[in-house]
mmCIF file of C-alpha atoms in Angstrom:
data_model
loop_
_atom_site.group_PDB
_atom_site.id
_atom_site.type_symbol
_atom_site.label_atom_id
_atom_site.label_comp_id
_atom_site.label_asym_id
_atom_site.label_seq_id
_atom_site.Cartn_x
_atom_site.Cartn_y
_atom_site.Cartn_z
ATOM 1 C CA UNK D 1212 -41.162 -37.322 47.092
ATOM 2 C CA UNK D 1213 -40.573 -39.675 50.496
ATOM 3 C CA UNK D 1214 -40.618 -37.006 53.512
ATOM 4 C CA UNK D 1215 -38.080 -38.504 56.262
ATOM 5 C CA UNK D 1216 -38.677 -35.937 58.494
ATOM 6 C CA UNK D 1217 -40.889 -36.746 61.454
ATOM 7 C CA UNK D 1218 -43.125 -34.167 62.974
ATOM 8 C CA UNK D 1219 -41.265 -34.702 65.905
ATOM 9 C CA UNK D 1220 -38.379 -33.616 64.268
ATOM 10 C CA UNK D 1221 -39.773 -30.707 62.212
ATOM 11 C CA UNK D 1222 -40.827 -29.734 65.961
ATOM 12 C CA UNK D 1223 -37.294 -29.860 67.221
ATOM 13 C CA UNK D 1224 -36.296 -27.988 63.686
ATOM 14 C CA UNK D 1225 -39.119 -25.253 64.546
ATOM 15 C CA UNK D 1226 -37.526 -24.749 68.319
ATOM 16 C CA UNK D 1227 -34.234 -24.440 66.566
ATOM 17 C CA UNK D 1228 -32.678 -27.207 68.256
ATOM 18 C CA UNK D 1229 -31.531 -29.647 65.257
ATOM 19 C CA UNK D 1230 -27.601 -29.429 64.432
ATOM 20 C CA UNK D 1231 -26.199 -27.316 61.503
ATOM 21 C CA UNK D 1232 -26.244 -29.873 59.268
ATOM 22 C CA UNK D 1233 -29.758 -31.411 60.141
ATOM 23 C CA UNK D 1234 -31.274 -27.817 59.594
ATOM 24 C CA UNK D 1235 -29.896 -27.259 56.810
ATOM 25 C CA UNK D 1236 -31.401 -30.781 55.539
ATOM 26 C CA UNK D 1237 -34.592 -30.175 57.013
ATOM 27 C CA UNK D 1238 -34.766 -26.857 55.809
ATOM 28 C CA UNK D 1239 -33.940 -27.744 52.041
ATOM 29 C CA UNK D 1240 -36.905 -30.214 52.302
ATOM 30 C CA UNK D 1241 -39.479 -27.860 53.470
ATOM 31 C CA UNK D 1242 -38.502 -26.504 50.041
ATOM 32 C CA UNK D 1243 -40.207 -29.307 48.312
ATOM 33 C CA UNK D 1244 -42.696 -30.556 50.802
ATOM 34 C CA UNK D 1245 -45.701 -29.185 51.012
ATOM 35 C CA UNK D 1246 -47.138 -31.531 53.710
ATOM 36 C CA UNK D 1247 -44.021 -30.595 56.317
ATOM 37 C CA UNK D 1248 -44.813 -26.864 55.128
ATOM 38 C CA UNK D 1249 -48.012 -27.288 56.986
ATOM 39 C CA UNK D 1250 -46.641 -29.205 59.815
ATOM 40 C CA UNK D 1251 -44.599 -26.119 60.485
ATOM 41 C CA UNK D 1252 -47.440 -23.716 60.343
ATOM 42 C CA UNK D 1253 -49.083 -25.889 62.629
ATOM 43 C CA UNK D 1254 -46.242 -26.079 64.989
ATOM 44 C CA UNK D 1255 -45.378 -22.410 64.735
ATOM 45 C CA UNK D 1256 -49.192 -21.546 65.335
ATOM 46 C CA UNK D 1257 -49.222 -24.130 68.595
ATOM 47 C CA UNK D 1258 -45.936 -22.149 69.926
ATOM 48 C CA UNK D 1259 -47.239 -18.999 69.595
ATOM 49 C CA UNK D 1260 -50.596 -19.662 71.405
ATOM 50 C CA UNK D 1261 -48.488 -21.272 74.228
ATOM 51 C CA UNK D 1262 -46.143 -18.313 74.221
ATOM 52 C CA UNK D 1263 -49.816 -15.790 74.576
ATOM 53 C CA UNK D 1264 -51.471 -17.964 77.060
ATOM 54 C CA UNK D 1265 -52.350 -16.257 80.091
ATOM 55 C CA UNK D 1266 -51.298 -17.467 83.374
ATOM 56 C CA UNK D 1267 -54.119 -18.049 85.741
ATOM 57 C CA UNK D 1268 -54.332 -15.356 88.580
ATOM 58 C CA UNK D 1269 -55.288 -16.135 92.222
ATOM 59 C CA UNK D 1270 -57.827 -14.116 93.563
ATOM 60 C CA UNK D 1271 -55.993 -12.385 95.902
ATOM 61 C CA UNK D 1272 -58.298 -12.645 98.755
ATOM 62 C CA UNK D 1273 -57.995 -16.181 98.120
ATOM 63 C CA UNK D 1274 -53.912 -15.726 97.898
ATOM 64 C CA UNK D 1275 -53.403 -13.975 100.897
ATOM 65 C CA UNK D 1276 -55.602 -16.493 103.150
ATOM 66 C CA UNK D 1277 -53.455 -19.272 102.021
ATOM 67 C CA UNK D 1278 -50.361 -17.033 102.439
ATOM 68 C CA UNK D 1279 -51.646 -16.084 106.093
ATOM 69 C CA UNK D 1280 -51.692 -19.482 106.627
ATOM 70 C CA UNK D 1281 -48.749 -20.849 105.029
ATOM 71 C CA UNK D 1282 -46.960 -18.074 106.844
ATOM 72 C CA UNK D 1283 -48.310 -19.314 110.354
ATOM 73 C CA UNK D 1284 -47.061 -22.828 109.812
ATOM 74 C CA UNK D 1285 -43.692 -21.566 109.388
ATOM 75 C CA UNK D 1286 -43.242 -19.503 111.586
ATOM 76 C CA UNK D 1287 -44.528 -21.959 114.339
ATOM 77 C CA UNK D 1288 -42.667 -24.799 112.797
ATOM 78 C CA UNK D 1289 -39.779 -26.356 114.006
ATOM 79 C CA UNK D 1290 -39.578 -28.702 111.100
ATOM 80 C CA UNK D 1291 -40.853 -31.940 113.386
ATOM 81 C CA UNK D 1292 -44.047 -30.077 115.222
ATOM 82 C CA UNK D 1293 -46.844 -29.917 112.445
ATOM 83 C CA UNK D 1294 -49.556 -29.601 115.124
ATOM 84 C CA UNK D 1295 -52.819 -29.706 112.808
ATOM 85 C CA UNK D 1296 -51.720 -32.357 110.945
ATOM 86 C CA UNK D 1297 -53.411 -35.793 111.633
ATOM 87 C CA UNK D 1298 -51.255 -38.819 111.390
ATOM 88 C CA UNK D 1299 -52.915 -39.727 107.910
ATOM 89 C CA UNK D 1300 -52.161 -36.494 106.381
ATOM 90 C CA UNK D 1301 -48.821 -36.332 108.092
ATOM 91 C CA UNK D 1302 -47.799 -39.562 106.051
ATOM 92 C CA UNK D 1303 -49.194 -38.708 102.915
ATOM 93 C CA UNK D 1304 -47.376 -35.103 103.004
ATOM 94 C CA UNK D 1305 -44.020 -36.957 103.795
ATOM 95 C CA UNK D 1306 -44.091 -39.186 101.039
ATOM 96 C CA UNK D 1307 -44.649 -36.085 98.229
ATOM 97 C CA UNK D 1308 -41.298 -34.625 100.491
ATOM 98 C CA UNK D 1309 -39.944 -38.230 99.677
ATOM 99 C CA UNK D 1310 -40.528 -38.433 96.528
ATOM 100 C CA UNK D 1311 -39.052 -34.993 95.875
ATOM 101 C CA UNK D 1312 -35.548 -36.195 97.389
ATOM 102 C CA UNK D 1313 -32.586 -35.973 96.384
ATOM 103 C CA UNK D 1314 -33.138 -32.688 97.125
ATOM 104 C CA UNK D 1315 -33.841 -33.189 100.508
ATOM 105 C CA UNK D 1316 -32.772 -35.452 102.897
ATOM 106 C CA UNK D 1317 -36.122 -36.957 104.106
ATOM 107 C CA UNK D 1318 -37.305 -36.184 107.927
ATOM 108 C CA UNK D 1319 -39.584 -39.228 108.961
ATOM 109 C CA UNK D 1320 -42.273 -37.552 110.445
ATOM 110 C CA UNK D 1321 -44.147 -40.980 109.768
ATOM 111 C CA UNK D 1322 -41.972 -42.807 111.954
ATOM 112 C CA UNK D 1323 -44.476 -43.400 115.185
ATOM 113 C CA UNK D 1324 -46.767 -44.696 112.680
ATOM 114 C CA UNK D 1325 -44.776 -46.978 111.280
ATOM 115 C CA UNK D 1326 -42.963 -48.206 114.626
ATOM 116 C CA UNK D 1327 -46.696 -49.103 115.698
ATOM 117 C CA UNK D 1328 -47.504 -50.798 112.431
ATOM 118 C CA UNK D 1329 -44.311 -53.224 113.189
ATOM 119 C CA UNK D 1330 -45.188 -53.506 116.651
ATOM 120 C CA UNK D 1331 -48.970 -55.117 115.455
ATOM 121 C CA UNK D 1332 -47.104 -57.176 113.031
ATOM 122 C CA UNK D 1333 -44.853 -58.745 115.643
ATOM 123 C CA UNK D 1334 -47.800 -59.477 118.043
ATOM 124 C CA UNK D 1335 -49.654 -61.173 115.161
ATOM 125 C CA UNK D 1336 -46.414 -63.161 114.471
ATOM 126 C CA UNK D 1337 -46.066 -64.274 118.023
ATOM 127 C CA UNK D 1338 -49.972 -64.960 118.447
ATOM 128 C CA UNK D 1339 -50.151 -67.272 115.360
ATOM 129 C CA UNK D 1340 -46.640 -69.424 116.333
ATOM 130 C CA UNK D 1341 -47.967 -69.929 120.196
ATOM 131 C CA UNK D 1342 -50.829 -71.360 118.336
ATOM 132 C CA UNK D 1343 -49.162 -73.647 115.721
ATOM 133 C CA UNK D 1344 -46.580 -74.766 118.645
ATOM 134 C CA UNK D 1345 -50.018 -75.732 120.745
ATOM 135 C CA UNK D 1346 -51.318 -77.171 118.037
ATOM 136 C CA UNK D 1347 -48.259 -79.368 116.698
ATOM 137 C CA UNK D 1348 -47.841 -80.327 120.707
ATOM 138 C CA UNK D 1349 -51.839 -81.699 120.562
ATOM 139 C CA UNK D 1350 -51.386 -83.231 117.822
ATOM 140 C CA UNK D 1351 -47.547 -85.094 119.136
ATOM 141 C CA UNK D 1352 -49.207 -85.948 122.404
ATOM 142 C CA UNK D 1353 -52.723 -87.846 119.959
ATOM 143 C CA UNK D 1354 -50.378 -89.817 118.336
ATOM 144 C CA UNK D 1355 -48.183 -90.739 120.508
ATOM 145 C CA UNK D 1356 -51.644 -91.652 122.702
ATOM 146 C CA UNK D 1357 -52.344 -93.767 119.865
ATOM 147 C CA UNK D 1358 -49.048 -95.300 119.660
ATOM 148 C CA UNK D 1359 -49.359 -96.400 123.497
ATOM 149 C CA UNK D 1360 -52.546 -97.850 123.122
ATOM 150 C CA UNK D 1361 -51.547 -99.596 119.998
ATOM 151 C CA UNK D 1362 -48.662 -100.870 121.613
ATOM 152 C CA UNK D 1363 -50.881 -102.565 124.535
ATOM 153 C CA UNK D 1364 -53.082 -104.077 122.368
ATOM 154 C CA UNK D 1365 -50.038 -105.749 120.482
ATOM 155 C CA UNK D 1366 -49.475 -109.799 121.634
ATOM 156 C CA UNK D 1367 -47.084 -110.210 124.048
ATOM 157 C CA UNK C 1458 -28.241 -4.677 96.019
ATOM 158 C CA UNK C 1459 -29.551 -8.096 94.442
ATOM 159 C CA UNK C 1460 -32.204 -10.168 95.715
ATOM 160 C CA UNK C 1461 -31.092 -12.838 97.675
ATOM 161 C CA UNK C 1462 -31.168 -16.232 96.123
ATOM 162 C CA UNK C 1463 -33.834 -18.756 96.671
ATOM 163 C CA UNK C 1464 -30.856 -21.095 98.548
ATOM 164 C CA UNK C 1465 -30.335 -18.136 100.558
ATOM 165 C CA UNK C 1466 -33.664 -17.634 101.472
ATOM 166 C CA UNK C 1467 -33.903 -21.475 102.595
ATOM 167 C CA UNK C 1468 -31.024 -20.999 104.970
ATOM 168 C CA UNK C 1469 -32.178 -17.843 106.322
ATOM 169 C CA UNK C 1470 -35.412 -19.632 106.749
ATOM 170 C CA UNK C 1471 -33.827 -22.091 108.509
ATOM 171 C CA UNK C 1472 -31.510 -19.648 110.972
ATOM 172 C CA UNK C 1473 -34.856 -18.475 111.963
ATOM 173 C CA UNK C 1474 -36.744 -15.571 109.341
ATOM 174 C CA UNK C 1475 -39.823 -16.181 108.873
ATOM 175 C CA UNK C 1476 -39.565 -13.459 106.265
ATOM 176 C CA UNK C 1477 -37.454 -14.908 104.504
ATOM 177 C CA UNK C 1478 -40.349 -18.291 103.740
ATOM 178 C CA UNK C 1479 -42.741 -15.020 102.892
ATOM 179 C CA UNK C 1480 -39.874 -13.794 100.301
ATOM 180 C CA UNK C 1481 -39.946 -17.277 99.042
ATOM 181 C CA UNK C 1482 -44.024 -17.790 98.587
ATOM 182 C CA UNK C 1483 -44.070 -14.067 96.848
ATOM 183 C CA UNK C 1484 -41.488 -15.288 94.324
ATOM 184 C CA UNK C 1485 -43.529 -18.836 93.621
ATOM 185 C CA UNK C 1486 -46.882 -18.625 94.490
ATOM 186 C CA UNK C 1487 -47.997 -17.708 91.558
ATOM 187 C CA UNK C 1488 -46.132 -20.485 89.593
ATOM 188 C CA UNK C 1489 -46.919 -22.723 91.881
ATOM 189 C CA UNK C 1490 -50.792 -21.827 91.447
ATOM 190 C CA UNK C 1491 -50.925 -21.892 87.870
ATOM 191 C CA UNK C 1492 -49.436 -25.065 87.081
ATOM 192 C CA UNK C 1493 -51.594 -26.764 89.683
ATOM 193 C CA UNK C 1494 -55.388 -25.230 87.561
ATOM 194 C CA UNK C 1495 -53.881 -26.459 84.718
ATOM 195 C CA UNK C 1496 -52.598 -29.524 86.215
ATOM 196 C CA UNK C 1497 -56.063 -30.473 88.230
ATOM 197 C CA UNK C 1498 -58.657 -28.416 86.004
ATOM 198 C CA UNK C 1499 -60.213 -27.380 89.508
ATOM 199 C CA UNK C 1500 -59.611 -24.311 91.517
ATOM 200 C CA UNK C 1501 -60.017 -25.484 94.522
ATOM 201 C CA UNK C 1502 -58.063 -28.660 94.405
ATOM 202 C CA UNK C 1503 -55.224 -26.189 92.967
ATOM 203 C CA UNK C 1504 -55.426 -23.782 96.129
ATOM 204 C CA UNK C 1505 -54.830 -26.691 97.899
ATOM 205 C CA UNK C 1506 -52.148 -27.870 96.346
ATOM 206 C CA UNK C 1507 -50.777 -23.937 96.724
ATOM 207 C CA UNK C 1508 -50.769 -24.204 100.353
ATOM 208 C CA UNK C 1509 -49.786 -27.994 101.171
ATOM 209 C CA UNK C 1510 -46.704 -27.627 98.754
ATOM 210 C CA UNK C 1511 -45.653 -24.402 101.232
ATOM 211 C CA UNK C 1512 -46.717 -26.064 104.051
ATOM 212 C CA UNK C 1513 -43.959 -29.205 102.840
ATOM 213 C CA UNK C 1514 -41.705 -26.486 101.919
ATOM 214 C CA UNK C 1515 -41.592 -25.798 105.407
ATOM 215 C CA UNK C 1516 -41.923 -28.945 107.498
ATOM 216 C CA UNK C 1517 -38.721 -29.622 104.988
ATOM 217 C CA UNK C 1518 -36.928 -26.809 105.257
ATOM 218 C CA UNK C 1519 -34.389 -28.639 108.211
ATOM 219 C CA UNK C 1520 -33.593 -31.444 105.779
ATOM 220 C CA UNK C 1521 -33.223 -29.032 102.409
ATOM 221 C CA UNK C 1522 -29.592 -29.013 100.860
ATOM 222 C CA UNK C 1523 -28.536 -25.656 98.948
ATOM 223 C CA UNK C 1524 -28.071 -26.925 95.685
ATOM 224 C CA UNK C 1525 -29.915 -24.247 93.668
ATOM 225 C CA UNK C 1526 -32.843 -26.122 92.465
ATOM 226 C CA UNK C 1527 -34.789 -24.987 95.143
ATOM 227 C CA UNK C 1528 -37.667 -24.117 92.409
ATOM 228 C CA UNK C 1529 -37.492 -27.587 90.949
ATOM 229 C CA UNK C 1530 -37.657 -28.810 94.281
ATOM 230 C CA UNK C 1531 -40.408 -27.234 94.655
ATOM 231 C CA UNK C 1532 -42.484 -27.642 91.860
ATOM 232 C CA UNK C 1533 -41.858 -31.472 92.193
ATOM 233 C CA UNK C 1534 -43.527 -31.298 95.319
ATOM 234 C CA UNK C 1535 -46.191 -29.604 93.748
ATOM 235 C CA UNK C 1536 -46.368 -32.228 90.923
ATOM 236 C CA UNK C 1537 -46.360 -35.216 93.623
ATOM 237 C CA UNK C 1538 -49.237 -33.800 95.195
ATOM 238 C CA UNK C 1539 -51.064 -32.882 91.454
ATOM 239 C CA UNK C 1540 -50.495 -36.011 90.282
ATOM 240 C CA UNK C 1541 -51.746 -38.047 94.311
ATOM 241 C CA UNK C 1542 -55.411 -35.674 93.340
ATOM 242 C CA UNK C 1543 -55.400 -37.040 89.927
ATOM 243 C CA UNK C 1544 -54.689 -40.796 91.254
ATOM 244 C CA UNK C 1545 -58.345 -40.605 92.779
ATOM 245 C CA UNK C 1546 -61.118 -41.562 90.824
ATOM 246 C CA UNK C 1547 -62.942 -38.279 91.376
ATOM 247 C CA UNK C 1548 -60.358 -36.051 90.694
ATOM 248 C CA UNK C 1549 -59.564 -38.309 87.314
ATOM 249 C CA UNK C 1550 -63.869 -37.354 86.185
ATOM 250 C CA UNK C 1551 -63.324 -33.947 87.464
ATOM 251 C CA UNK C 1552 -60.402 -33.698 84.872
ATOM 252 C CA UNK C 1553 -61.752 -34.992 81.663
ATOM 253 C CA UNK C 1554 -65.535 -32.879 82.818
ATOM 254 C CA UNK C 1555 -64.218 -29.817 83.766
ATOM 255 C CA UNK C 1556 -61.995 -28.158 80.858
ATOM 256 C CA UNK C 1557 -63.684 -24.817 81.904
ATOM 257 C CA UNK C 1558 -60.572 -22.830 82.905
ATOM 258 C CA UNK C 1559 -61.610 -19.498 80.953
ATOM 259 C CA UNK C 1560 -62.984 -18.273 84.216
ATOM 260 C CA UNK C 1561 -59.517 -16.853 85.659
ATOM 261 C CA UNK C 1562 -58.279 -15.433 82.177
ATOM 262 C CA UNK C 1563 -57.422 -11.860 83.158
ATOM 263 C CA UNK C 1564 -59.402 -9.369 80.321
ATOM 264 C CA UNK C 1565 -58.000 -8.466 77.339
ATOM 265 C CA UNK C 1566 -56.621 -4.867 77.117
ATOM 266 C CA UNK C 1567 -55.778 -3.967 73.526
ATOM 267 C CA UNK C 1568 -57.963 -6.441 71.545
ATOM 268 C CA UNK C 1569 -61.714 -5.672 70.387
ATOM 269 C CA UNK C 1570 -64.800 -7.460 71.326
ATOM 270 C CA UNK C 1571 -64.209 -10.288 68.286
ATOM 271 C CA UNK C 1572 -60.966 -10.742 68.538
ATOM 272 C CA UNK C 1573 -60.801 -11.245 72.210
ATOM 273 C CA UNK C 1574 -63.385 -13.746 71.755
ATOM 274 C CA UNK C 1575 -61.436 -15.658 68.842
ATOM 275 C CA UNK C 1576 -58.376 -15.661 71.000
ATOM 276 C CA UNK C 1577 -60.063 -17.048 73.712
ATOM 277 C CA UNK C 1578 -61.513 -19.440 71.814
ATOM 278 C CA UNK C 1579 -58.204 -20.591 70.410
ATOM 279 C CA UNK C 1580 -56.832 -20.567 73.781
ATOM 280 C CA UNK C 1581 -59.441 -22.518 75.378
ATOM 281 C CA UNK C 1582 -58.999 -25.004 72.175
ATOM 282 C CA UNK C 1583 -55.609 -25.299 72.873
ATOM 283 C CA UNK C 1584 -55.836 -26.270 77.144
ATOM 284 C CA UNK C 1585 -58.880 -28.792 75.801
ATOM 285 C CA UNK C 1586 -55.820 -30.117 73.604
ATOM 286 C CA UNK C 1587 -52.706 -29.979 76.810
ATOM 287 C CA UNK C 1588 -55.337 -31.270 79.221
ATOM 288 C CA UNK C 1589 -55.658 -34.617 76.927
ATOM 289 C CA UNK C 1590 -52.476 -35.114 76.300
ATOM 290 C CA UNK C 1591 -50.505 -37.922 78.156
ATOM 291 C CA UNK C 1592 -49.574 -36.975 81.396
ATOM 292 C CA UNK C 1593 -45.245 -36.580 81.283
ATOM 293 C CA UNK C 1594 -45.940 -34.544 78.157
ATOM 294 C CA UNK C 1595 -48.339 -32.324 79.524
ATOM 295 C CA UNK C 1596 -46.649 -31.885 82.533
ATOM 296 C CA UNK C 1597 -43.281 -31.112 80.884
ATOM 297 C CA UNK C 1598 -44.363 -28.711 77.996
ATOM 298 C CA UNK C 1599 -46.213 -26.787 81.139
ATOM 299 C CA UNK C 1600 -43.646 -26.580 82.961
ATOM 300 C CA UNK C 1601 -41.594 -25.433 79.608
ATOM 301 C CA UNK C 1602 -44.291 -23.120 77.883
ATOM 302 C CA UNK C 1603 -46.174 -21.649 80.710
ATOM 303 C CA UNK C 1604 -43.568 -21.962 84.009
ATOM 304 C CA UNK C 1605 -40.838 -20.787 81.481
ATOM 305 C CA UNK C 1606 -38.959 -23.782 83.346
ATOM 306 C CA UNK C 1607 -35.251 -24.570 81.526
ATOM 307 C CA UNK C 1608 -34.828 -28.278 80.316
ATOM 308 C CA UNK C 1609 -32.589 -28.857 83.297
ATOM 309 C CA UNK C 1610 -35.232 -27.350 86.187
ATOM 310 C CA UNK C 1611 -38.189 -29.268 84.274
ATOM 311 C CA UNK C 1612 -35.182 -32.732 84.259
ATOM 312 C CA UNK C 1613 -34.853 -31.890 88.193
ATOM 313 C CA UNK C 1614 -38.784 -31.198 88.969
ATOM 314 C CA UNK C 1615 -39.545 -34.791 86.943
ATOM 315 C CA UNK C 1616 -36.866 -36.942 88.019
ATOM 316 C CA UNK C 1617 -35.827 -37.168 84.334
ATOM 317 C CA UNK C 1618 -32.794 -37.502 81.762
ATOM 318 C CA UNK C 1619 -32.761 -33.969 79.782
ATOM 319 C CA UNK C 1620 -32.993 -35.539 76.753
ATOM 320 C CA UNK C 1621 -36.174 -37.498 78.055
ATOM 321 C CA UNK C 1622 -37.824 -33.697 78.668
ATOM 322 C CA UNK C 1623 -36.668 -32.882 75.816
ATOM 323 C CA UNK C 1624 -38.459 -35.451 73.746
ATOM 324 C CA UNK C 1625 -41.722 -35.226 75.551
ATOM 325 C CA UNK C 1626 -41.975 -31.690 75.006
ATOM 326 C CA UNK C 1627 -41.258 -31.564 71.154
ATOM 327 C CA UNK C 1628 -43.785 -34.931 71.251
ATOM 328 C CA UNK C 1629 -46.311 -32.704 72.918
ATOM 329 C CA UNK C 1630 -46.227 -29.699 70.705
ATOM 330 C CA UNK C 1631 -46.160 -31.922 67.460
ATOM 331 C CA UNK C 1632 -49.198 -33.729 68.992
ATOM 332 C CA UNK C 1633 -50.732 -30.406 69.486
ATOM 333 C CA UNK C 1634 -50.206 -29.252 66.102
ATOM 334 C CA UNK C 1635 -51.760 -32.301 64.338
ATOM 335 C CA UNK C 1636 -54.778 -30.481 65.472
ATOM 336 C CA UNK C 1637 -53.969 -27.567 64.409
ATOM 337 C CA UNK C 1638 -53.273 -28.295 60.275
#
C-alpha cells in the first residue's frame, strides 16, 4: 500500500503531538505498514537513548575556579568597568550580549572603539578631498596656462 | 519559603548581592556546561564558554529586563559564543575529529560490566549521530532532550517561531532514527 506518512510525521505521532484525528489516521496505518512500524521503533529507540543520556559533569575543581572567578567579576562589576578585558575581547563579548537582545537592552561597551574607528575614517575622508581639490586646482591652472599661451600665439 | 525566581535574582543582583549572581551560576552552571561539550566537542573550549557566558551575564545585568526568560537569555548567550568557536576553522576540525566525549560520562551504578559497555556504546553512537547533524537541529533537540528546555525557552534561546523548533526537533530525531532501523 502507498505510506503518506512522513517520518517526520510518524516523529511528531511518536511525541504525541499530531491532532485527534491525525493519530488516529496515523495510528490505523501503522496497522498495515510494516516499513512505518520500524520507523517507530527507530524513533522510540532514538527517544529513549536521548531521555538516558548522561549529562556531562564538571570537574568540580574545574567548576569552582571558574565560579571563583565568575563570582569576582561580579562582584567588582559595575556593569561598564570590565577591567581585564582588552578592547578586542570587550567587542566580541558585546556583540554575543547583542545578539541575545531583546532581552536586554544592549550597553555599548564598544563605543570608544567605534568613536575612534569614525574618527580615522573622517581624517582619511578629509586627506583624500584636500588632495583631489589640489589636484583639480593643478590641473585648472595647466589648462588654463595652455589656453593663455594658445591665445598669444593666435593672429592678431 | 520558595526559591526566589531567576528575575528576582537578576534584580537583586542588580540592587547590589553578589549572592544573589552565585544563586544564579548554582542553578545554571551545569546546563550551561553541558550544552557547551556537546555543542564544541572540547572541554576546554566549553569551560570557556561556562565562564564568558557568566561573565556577559554580568557586564549585562544593568541592561537585563525581567521578563522571565532569564534562562533563555542565557543560554542564547551561551549559543552565540558556541556557535563564534565553531565559526573558526580550528574549532570547525576540532568538531568533526574529536567525537570523544565518553570521558565525562559519570559510571554506571546498577548495570554490569557488558551492559554498561553496550550502553555506552549506543550512547556514544548516538552523540557521533547529534554532533553531525545540521547545526539548528542539533542545537534545538539539545536544548529539548538534554537541557529539558520547553518549545517556547528553546523559540526564545534561538530567536525562532515555535513551530520552526518544533520542526527541527522532530527533523532531528527522525534523522537520527534512519540510523537506527
Amino acid at each position: 500500500m502507498d505510506c503518506n506518512v512522513s517520518y517526520e510525521e510518524l516523529a511528531r505521532f511518536v511525541a504525541g503531538e499530531l491532532d485527534d484525528e491525525r493519530t488516529r489516521e496515523v495510528f490505523d496505518h501503522l496497522r498495515v505498514c510494516e516499513s512505518c512500524r520500524k520507523r517507530r521503533i527507530a524513533l522510540e529507540t532514538v527517544d529513549a537513548g536521548l531521555a538516558e543520556m548522561p549529562r556531562i559533569p564538571l570537574a568540580s575543581r574545574t567548576g569552582e575556579e571558574i565560579k571563583g572567578k565568575v563570582l569576582a567579576h561580579a562582584q567588582r562589576s559595575t556593569p561598564c568597568e570590565c577591567g581585564a578585558a582588552t578592547a578586542v575581547e570587550a567587542e566580541s563579548k558585546q556583540s554575543v550580549i547583542d545578539k541575545a537582545a531583546p532581552f536586554a537592552k544592549a550597553k555599548r561597551r564598544g563605543r570608544f572603539v567605534l568613536s575612534g574607528e569614525a574618527v580615522n575614517i573622517a581624517l582619511i575622508v578629509a586627506m583624500v578631498s584636500i588632495i583631489v581639490i589640489a589636484a583639480l586646482r593643478s590641473v585648472g591652472e595647466r589648462a588654463n596656462g595652455t589656453m593663455t599661451s594658445v591665445s598669444e600665439n593666435l593672429p592678431s | 519559603m520558595t526559591a526566589p525566581s531567576d528575575d528576582q535574582l537578576m534584580l537583586m543582583y542588580r540592587a547590589g548581592d553578589p549572592r544573589a549572581f552565585e544563586q544564579l551560576f548554582d542553578r545554571y552552571s551545569g546546563m550551561v556546561y553541558n550544552y557547551a561539550r556537546f555543542a564544541l566537542s572540547d572541554p576546554d573550549a566549553a569551560e570557556d564558554v561556562l565562564q564568558e557566558s557568566f561573565l556577559s551575564v554580568a557586564d549585562a545585568a544593568e541592561g537585563y529586563e525581567p521578563r522571565g526568560f532569564f534562562k533563555a537569555w542565557l543560554m542564547r548567550i551561551a549559543r552565540n559564543m558556541c556557535l563564534n568557536r565553531l565559526k573558526s576553522a580550528t574549532a570547525r576540525r576540532q568538531r568533526v575529529a574529536a567525537l570523544d566525549l565518553t570521558a565525562g560520562d559519570p559510571p554506571s551504578r546498577d548495570q554490569g560490566p557488558s551492559e554498561a559497555l553496550e550502553t555506552r556504546e549506543r550512547m556514544d553512537r548516538l552523540r557521533g549521530l547529534i554532533a553531525a547533524l545540521p547545526e539548528n537541529q542539533r542545537d534545538a533537540l539539545l536544548l529539548y532532550a538534554v537541557e529539558q528546555m520547553s518549545y517556547n525557552e528553546i523559540a526564545e534561546t534561538m530567536d525562532a517561531p515555535v513551530n520552526t523548533v518544533k520542526t527541527l526537533i522532530h527533523r532531528a530525531r527522525a534523522a537520527l532514527a534512519r540510523s537506527f532501523e
